[in-house]
XYZ file of C-alpha atoms in Angstrom:
566
model
C 107.723 -13.785 80.463
C 104.754 -11.391 81.998
C 106.492 -10.899 85.357
C 109.444 -9.745 83.577
C 107.988 -7.127 80.721
C 105.316 -6.480 83.888
C 108.416 -5.639 86.120
C 110.745 -3.430 83.115
C 107.570 -1.759 82.840
C 106.715 -0.568 85.746
C 110.781 0.409 86.641
C 109.715 2.798 83.129
C 107.084 4.286 84.494
C 108.240 4.635 87.728
C 111.219 6.659 86.438
C 109.233 8.697 85.141
C 106.850 9.763 88.130
C 110.055 10.417 89.311
C 111.779 12.518 87.092
C 108.844 14.467 86.706
C 107.835 14.830 90.033
C 111.485 16.112 90.068
C 111.145 19.051 87.033
C 107.791 20.385 88.383
C 109.525 21.048 91.823
C 112.423 22.773 89.677
C 110.448 24.450 87.977
C 108.341 25.069 91.460
C 111.678 26.681 92.522
C 112.176 28.923 89.904
C 109.231 31.277 89.651
C 109.371 30.685 93.169
C 112.417 32.855 92.746
C 111.869 34.881 90.088
C 108.268 36.156 92.186
C 110.586 37.018 95.264
C 112.684 38.985 92.615
C 109.999 41.324 91.457
C 108.546 41.932 94.856
C 111.850 42.982 96.277
C 111.939 45.124 93.026
C 108.558 46.536 94.211
C 109.008 47.324 97.311
C 112.188 49.476 95.947
C 109.644 51.360 93.735
C 108.556 55.353 94.966
C 105.544 57.087 94.567
C 107.388 58.646 91.919
C 108.247 55.607 90.036
C 105.234 54.046 90.586
C 103.185 57.070 88.688
C 105.651 56.127 85.811
C 104.962 53.159 85.176
C 101.000 53.555 85.173
C 98.986 56.578 84.917
C 96.539 57.393 87.154
C 93.635 56.370 85.282
C 94.520 52.874 85.721
C 95.045 52.630 89.904
C 91.511 52.445 91.850
C 89.825 55.390 92.873
C 90.823 55.066 96.135
C 94.596 55.101 95.419
C 95.612 58.995 95.983
C 98.954 60.212 95.180
C 98.608 62.939 96.526
C 101.571 65.667 97.772
C 99.485 67.829 100.785
C 97.775 65.860 103.752
C 93.647 66.429 104.483
C 93.441 68.480 107.106
C 89.559 66.603 108.782
C 90.631 67.508 111.834
C 91.659 71.309 111.967
C 88.274 71.610 109.783
C 86.611 70.062 113.039
C 88.118 72.637 115.516
C 88.303 75.515 113.189
C 84.327 75.114 113.104
C 83.949 75.317 116.619
C 85.889 78.239 117.322
C 84.692 79.922 114.183
C 82.777 82.608 115.577
C 85.413 84.352 117.826
C 87.902 83.433 114.228
C 85.063 85.726 112.736
C 85.635 88.664 114.670
C 89.258 88.742 114.434
C 89.776 87.966 110.979
C 86.644 90.305 110.363
C 88.137 93.584 111.771
C 91.306 92.719 110.600
C 90.394 92.224 106.219
C 88.256 95.257 106.765
C 91.501 97.704 108.065
C 93.310 96.049 105.518
C 91.179 95.973 102.097
C 88.817 99.393 102.497
C 91.986 101.274 102.003
C 92.402 99.784 99.177
C 88.458 100.318 97.960
C 89.215 104.040 98.233
C 92.450 103.189 96.052
C 90.350 101.765 93.421
C 87.178 103.546 93.483
C 85.346 104.216 90.162
C 85.669 107.164 88.171
C 81.599 107.521 88.941
C 81.324 107.096 92.264
C 82.274 109.993 94.751
C 83.428 107.205 97.596
C 83.141 103.619 98.643
C 83.207 102.027 102.253
C 82.116 99.068 104.429
C 79.726 100.342 106.638
C 79.053 96.268 107.523
C 81.655 93.838 107.408
C 81.205 89.760 108.874
C 82.408 86.266 107.777
C 79.154 85.142 107.997
C 78.624 81.222 110.424
C 80.143 79.303 107.992
C 83.657 78.138 108.596
C 86.246 77.879 105.352
C 86.500 74.112 105.045
C 90.613 73.705 104.732
C 91.617 70.448 101.681
C 95.026 69.984 102.400
C 98.423 71.669 103.166
C 101.690 70.913 101.853
C 105.650 72.029 102.701
C 107.096 73.846 100.369
C 110.747 73.629 100.281
C 112.685 76.772 99.580
C 116.105 75.979 101.270
C 115.658 79.120 102.832
C 115.805 80.148 106.881
C 111.982 79.672 107.311
C 109.166 77.115 107.273
C 106.202 77.771 103.705
C 103.770 76.135 104.623
C 100.393 76.025 101.689
C 96.397 75.993 103.123
C 93.924 74.575 100.201
C 91.401 75.708 100.824
C 87.358 76.104 100.140
C 84.700 78.633 101.141
C 80.758 79.214 100.637
C 80.018 81.196 103.021
C 77.279 83.405 104.004
C 78.881 86.934 104.953
C 76.943 90.007 105.454
C 79.176 92.632 103.574
C 77.541 95.431 102.645
C 79.124 99.160 100.733
C 78.114 102.197 101.484
C 78.669 103.974 97.710
C 78.095 107.060 96.287
C 78.178 108.564 93.211
C 78.883 111.352 92.160
C 75.365 112.787 90.196
C 74.321 112.651 94.921
C 73.104 109.225 94.639
C 73.455 107.121 97.872
C 73.171 102.926 97.496
C 73.815 100.117 100.353
C 75.071 97.505 97.727
C 74.962 94.272 99.738
C 77.784 91.517 98.707
C 76.269 87.983 98.701
C 76.643 84.151 97.154
C 80.502 84.293 97.875
C 82.267 81.335 96.662
C 86.004 81.256 96.973
C 88.194 78.573 96.337
C 92.859 79.374 96.471
C 95.511 78.363 97.817
C 96.959 80.704 101.110
C 100.796 80.835 101.703
C 101.743 80.717 105.678
C 105.508 81.609 106.292
C 107.066 81.366 109.687
C 110.606 83.007 109.187
C 113.538 83.865 110.722
C 113.640 80.546 112.803
C 115.252 81.417 116.421
C 116.071 79.176 118.981
C 113.625 80.935 121.323
C 109.821 79.778 121.397
C 107.727 79.440 119.423
C 110.461 79.136 117.205
C 110.283 81.978 114.877
C 110.298 85.232 114.809
C 107.014 86.353 112.085
C 104.376 84.729 110.240
C 103.719 85.991 106.790
C 100.265 85.585 105.291
C 98.897 85.852 102.163
C 96.922 84.289 99.098
C 99.181 82.263 96.634
C 97.080 81.434 93.768
C 93.378 82.540 93.856
C 91.717 79.944 91.698
C 87.510 81.363 91.770
C 86.392 83.856 93.677
C 81.838 84.439 92.653
C 79.480 86.800 94.339
C 76.757 88.575 93.416
C 75.995 92.498 93.580
C 72.447 93.378 95.547
C 71.573 96.724 96.211
C 69.628 96.409 99.595
C 66.091 97.824 98.828
C 66.185 99.045 95.127
C 67.753 97.900 91.813
C 71.447 97.822 91.064
C 70.276 98.694 87.049
C 68.667 101.663 87.993
C 72.368 103.253 86.917
C 74.040 101.589 84.134
C 77.327 100.316 84.503
C 78.038 100.741 88.158
C 77.585 97.006 89.073
C 80.365 95.627 86.551
C 82.907 99.396 88.071
C 82.271 97.364 92.122
C 83.107 94.779 90.818
C 86.229 95.406 88.966
C 87.096 97.678 92.106
C 86.465 94.705 94.344
C 88.759 92.199 92.533
C 91.222 94.806 92.391
C 91.205 95.200 95.525
C 91.638 91.642 96.727
C 94.321 91.463 94.694
C 96.465 94.660 95.692
C 95.814 93.455 99.134
C 96.399 89.440 99.682
C 96.690 88.223 96.739
C 100.671 86.614 95.843
C 103.124 88.314 96.417
C 101.354 90.842 98.416
C 102.251 89.718 101.730
C 100.913 90.543 105.297
C 103.660 90.137 108.285
C 102.489 89.092 111.937
C 105.961 90.124 114.096
C 105.736 87.102 116.803
C 108.875 87.882 118.815
C 110.032 91.712 118.844
C 112.599 92.911 115.773
C 112.919 93.733 113.024
C 111.611 92.608 110.151
C 111.112 94.879 107.314
C 113.133 92.164 104.796
C 109.914 89.944 104.679
C 108.236 92.918 103.453
C 107.005 93.494 99.526
C 109.856 95.069 97.612
C 110.756 95.480 94.051
C 114.241 93.364 93.425
C 113.966 93.573 89.615
C 112.785 94.435 86.198
C 111.629 93.191 83.513
C 111.675 94.468 79.960
C 109.257 93.443 76.673
C 109.611 93.519 72.983
C 106.469 92.719 72.001
C 107.347 91.922 68.360
C 104.909 90.968 66.330
C 102.683 87.672 66.213
C 101.595 85.296 63.155
C 98.869 83.255 61.740
C 96.157 84.751 64.131
C 92.576 83.306 63.989
C 90.529 85.648 62.259
C 87.399 86.674 64.350
C 85.772 88.966 61.456
C 82.679 87.437 59.063
C 84.132 90.067 56.427
C 87.669 91.313 56.680
C 90.218 90.500 59.285
C 91.353 90.780 63.280
C 92.288 93.626 64.338
C 94.425 92.847 67.326
C 96.302 94.308 70.407
C 97.657 92.749 73.163
C 97.483 93.186 77.190
C 100.414 92.607 78.832
C 100.742 92.019 82.650
C 102.831 90.299 85.262
C 100.146 91.309 88.296
C 96.569 91.745 86.655
C 96.195 95.226 88.090
C 94.340 98.022 85.917
C 97.441 99.965 86.775
C 99.931 98.306 86.020
C 98.333 96.718 82.413
C 100.155 97.670 79.205
C 98.402 97.757 76.238
C 99.632 97.996 72.671
C 98.112 99.728 69.345
C 95.975 98.514 67.736
C 96.833 96.725 63.763
C 94.118 96.682 61.741
C 92.153 94.350 59.364
C 95.938 92.255 59.871
C 96.181 88.016 60.815
C 100.386 88.290 61.252
C 100.492 91.931 62.881
C 104.037 93.429 63.894
C 103.905 96.044 66.885
C 107.855 96.318 68.073
C 106.450 98.134 71.362
C 108.767 98.267 73.795
C 107.722 97.282 78.314
C 108.289 97.740 81.530
C 107.276 95.623 84.250
C 108.069 96.164 87.728
C 109.096 92.278 89.810
C 108.654 91.538 92.985
C 108.927 87.588 93.202
C 110.774 86.311 89.861
C 110.261 82.690 90.573
C 106.720 82.986 91.341
C 105.851 85.345 89.259
C 104.850 85.339 85.560
C 104.144 87.371 82.533
C 101.022 87.387 80.502
C 100.195 87.894 77.303
C 96.952 88.249 76.070
C 95.613 89.301 72.177
C 92.086 91.022 71.255
C 90.402 91.809 68.018
C 88.891 95.296 68.617
C 85.477 95.578 67.554
C 85.293 99.524 68.240
C 82.993 100.083 71.019
C 81.410 96.839 71.437
C 83.622 94.324 73.729
C 86.811 93.586 72.508
C 86.644 89.264 71.115
C 89.515 87.416 73.082
C 91.802 85.724 70.179
C 94.485 83.880 71.973
C 97.457 84.175 75.659
C 100.001 82.762 76.386
C 102.235 83.384 79.274
C 105.994 83.362 80.596
C 107.635 82.502 83.721
C 109.952 84.598 85.112
C 112.392 82.081 86.759
C 113.168 80.700 82.792
C 114.887 83.900 82.314
C 118.510 84.184 82.899
C 119.056 87.463 84.308
C 120.788 90.242 82.167
C 120.119 87.863 79.105
C 117.866 88.528 76.162
C 115.196 85.619 76.197
C 114.254 85.808 72.561
C 110.466 83.073 71.605
C 107.299 82.099 70.280
C 104.484 81.611 72.197
C 101.502 79.507 71.057
C 98.261 80.738 72.411
C 95.860 79.205 73.946
C 91.989 79.525 74.600
C 93.059 79.308 78.653
C 96.307 79.280 80.555
C 94.620 76.828 83.727
C 92.988 74.597 81.553
C 94.782 73.044 78.765
C 92.119 70.873 76.722
C 91.974 73.127 73.453
C 94.461 72.370 70.869
C 93.166 74.887 68.474
C 96.006 76.786 66.538
C 95.023 80.148 67.163
C 98.092 81.482 66.009
C 102.236 82.650 67.807
C 103.262 85.856 69.423
C 106.776 86.652 69.010
C 108.634 88.407 72.041
C 111.950 89.879 73.674
C 112.361 89.224 77.080
C 115.191 90.880 79.638
C 115.336 90.303 83.023
C 117.644 92.347 85.066
C 117.767 92.056 89.309
C 118.014 95.076 91.270
C 121.959 94.818 92.436
C 122.793 92.976 89.308
C 126.388 95.039 89.695
C 126.832 92.970 92.948
C 126.856 89.692 91.153
C 128.360 90.142 87.792
C 131.708 90.771 86.700
C 132.263 95.072 86.141
C 131.783 95.125 81.860
C 132.684 99.110 82.803
C 136.578 98.059 83.285
C 138.707 99.018 80.506
C 139.840 95.378 80.693
C 136.611 93.986 80.369
C 135.548 93.260 76.321
C 132.224 93.770 74.828
C 129.327 94.810 72.832
C 127.302 98.631 73.811
C 124.841 97.097 74.648
C 126.369 94.570 76.587
C 127.889 97.001 78.607
C 124.394 98.631 78.878
C 122.521 94.935 79.784
C 125.033 93.690 81.971
C 126.916 96.394 83.755
C 124.330 98.411 85.883
C 121.519 96.898 84.627
C 120.370 97.470 81.105
C 121.003 100.790 81.578
C 121.285 101.664 85.148
C 124.197 103.970 86.440
C 125.960 103.171 89.335
C 126.555 106.301 91.614
C 127.894 105.846 94.959
C 126.346 107.386 98.111
C 127.598 107.037 101.867
C 124.961 104.558 101.872
C 125.849 102.283 99.335
C 125.136 102.231 95.485
C 121.902 103.246 93.634
C 121.395 103.129 90.624
C 120.307 105.978 88.845
C 117.511 105.076 85.013
C 119.019 106.003 82.334
C 117.384 105.712 78.651
C 120.072 104.437 76.053
C 120.143 105.269 72.073
C 121.945 102.828 69.993
C 123.102 104.146 67.120
C 125.682 102.705 64.292
C 125.597 100.710 60.814
C 124.067 97.730 59.697
C 125.724 95.957 57.509
C 123.462 93.037 56.409
C 124.691 90.574 53.356
C 121.329 88.956 51.924
C 123.560 85.630 50.918
C 120.620 83.298 49.444
C 117.169 81.718 49.755
C 116.300 78.126 49.721
C 113.718 75.929 49.150
C 111.798 79.315 47.697
C 107.497 78.242 47.348
C 107.076 78.206 42.742
C 104.900 81.185 41.917
C 105.264 80.553 37.384
C 104.044 78.200 35.530
C 106.524 75.910 34.721
C 107.026 75.556 38.297
C 109.587 78.041 38.955
C 110.154 82.160 39.983
C 112.511 84.760 39.691
C 113.004 85.975 43.276
C 114.883 89.393 44.717
C 114.469 90.486 48.270
C 113.376 94.176 49.478
C 115.476 95.380 52.615
C 113.824 97.948 54.365
C 113.906 99.081 58.127
C 110.776 99.704 59.322
C 111.387 102.662 61.692
C 113.749 104.825 59.816
C 111.358 103.867 56.050
C 114.921 103.367 54.252
C 115.235 100.590 51.857
C 117.020 98.755 49.079
C 117.099 95.569 47.283
C 118.586 92.365 46.027
C 119.038 91.434 41.164
C 116.556 89.875 39.871
C 117.705 85.737 39.442
C 115.441 83.992 37.508
C 114.124 80.886 36.841
C 115.523 79.687 40.653
C 113.637 78.642 43.276
C 117.288 78.206 45.306
C 118.711 81.737 44.408
C 122.297 83.423 45.011
C 123.052 87.340 45.473
C 125.518 87.987 48.030
C 124.719 91.467 48.212
C 126.172 93.822 50.876
C 123.487 96.859 51.583
C 124.591 99.294 54.884
C 121.566 101.561 57.162
C 122.938 104.290 58.951
C 120.424 103.192 62.222
C 119.102 105.937 64.696
C 117.931 104.122 67.009
C 118.866 100.323 67.272
C 117.206 99.220 70.450
C 113.726 100.153 68.634
C 114.547 99.544 64.969
C 113.310 96.229 63.064
C 114.569 94.672 59.487
C 112.105 93.670 57.534
C 113.460 91.005 54.044
C 110.123 90.503 51.564
C 110.560 88.762 49.051
C 108.799 89.039 45.498
C 109.038 87.778 42.204
C 109.973 89.545 39.762
C 107.467 89.604 36.678
C 107.601 91.274 33.282
C 103.575 92.783 34.215
C 104.505 93.218 37.863
C 105.572 91.253 41.120
C 104.226 88.684 43.541
C 104.122 88.429 46.912
C 106.795 85.235 47.725
C 106.708 86.013 52.363
C 109.251 87.975 54.626
C 111.734 87.645 57.568
C 111.098 90.324 60.475
C 114.016 90.412 63.011
C 114.927 93.306 65.700
C 118.218 94.801 65.552
C 118.762 92.965 69.130
C 120.811 89.677 68.704
C 122.973 91.156 66.357
C 123.172 94.082 68.576
C 124.369 92.254 71.398
C 126.624 89.448 69.837
C 128.015 91.903 67.069
C 128.182 89.785 63.837
C 126.230 86.246 62.937
C 125.070 83.794 60.595
C 121.997 82.442 60.179
C 119.013 81.293 58.212
C 115.769 82.636 58.447
C 112.243 80.375 58.125
C 110.479 83.519 55.883
C 106.398 83.977 57.285
C 103.878 83.830 55.195
C 104.734 81.159 53.052
C 104.705 77.727 52.762
C 108.426 76.773 52.589
C 111.717 78.662 52.239
C 114.287 80.029 54.581
C 116.863 82.899 54.446
C 120.434 83.005 54.532
C 121.668 85.950 55.769
C 125.243 88.136 57.474
C 124.786 90.774 59.839
C 127.105 92.645 61.588
C 126.881 95.888 63.439
C 129.049 98.807 64.411
C 128.120 100.913 67.675
C 128.123 104.244 67.985
C 125.824 104.555 71.168
C 124.415 108.008 72.638
C 122.993 108.150 76.490
C 120.858 110.441 77.744
C 119.926 110.993 81.683
C 116.209 111.027 82.379
């Protein structure tokens, strides 16, 4: 009996061990298969896929996702040949920059020129190189460079009061990106016809000024004037889109030189909710706009006193040399009278985001710094209307002056001949002739209704009406009062004769009617650009200076354009 029991138990334990071993092997096989599948999936991941899975903070310090390659080999060779590069580059830079220094000489100086210019004994360090794919018939290379040099640069300056000062430029610290363009590619060694070089991005440029054997503070304002002149000279001599062309093989390379490619039309409409910089009263804002930060190319608006929601309605034009890389910058300041203006905020628009020949209406949030986006404080918004018109626009668009094309008058102006450019023929081809456009017509405004107005009465209601006015001409009208309603319906139509539609503005103010006065509820401000372009539209416009509410409008334009050659 004991033998039989032991036999049965032995067989049972043996079978259990066999079954457990088989299951274990099957589980290990499944895990190996899953691991192999995961490894195969990881092997197919690209660098971009890896960066999407985990942010850079989760990787160790030795893992770097760089778009540029390191240039230790170039830095070591550059250090060896730097004495020869210094001699050649010093003469080239001096010859390029000195005429521009003369051009930007401050009014307090009678002359400004170099008496000595060498780059010193410290070679710059190139920290990376990248190839730009632009689809053209050339090769574009960008080199990142740091330079904390010891140059010997002395400026001879003469003031208008007869004082001559030798000014030394010291402690130069520079960080930037240089662009090299090898173009066009040819079948003759060295396989490219010319080299263009330019300072693509100026990240940092610091220096100090010191009078040799004297004190810079003896003449008030001269230090800042010379510093601004140097920065303008650098901007206008080598900073992109300015480029220097060096022919390598004989040929005509005029197409590589800097030339205007179009015109940017900017309407500075308004701003809202600006940060108040004054302790007493409100800020006195004005705007500075530029594409290239040169003094003669920067535009300044008028100052609106004591207002955090200023309305400018001003028009500016900017010459564009490279629409793919240039951008419009808007900076808002608080005018402090005789003191330095206080910065409120800034914004920018990339020109590559604009569709040629079409007006773009944008609201831009103001930030503290365009490069470092760390400050999330709300500083207000600025309203712009933008139109980019490339040169020779008529070659790439349907000619709207043909009789079989049906367009509004302003569309003919915008898309034909590039916003008022009259096309004339001569023996050499097509030449644009600038024309001023005065868009005259009748604006038909239907105030349909309002929704979700803020309550102003004690009972949580309001008695709203709308005052409709034209900012430039001063014409105005108003709707009837709708009692006890936050969603009033008016359906009233008003006609205004507009003498200059491109520079006129429509202002709609909503008021609450009371027996002994009225309460302001909000407003809507519109330019006439959209209605002139589209001819007619219906839209719901959010109210400004109000917690809630929107106004439902129908606008119609009946044009009578006038042209005036300029």
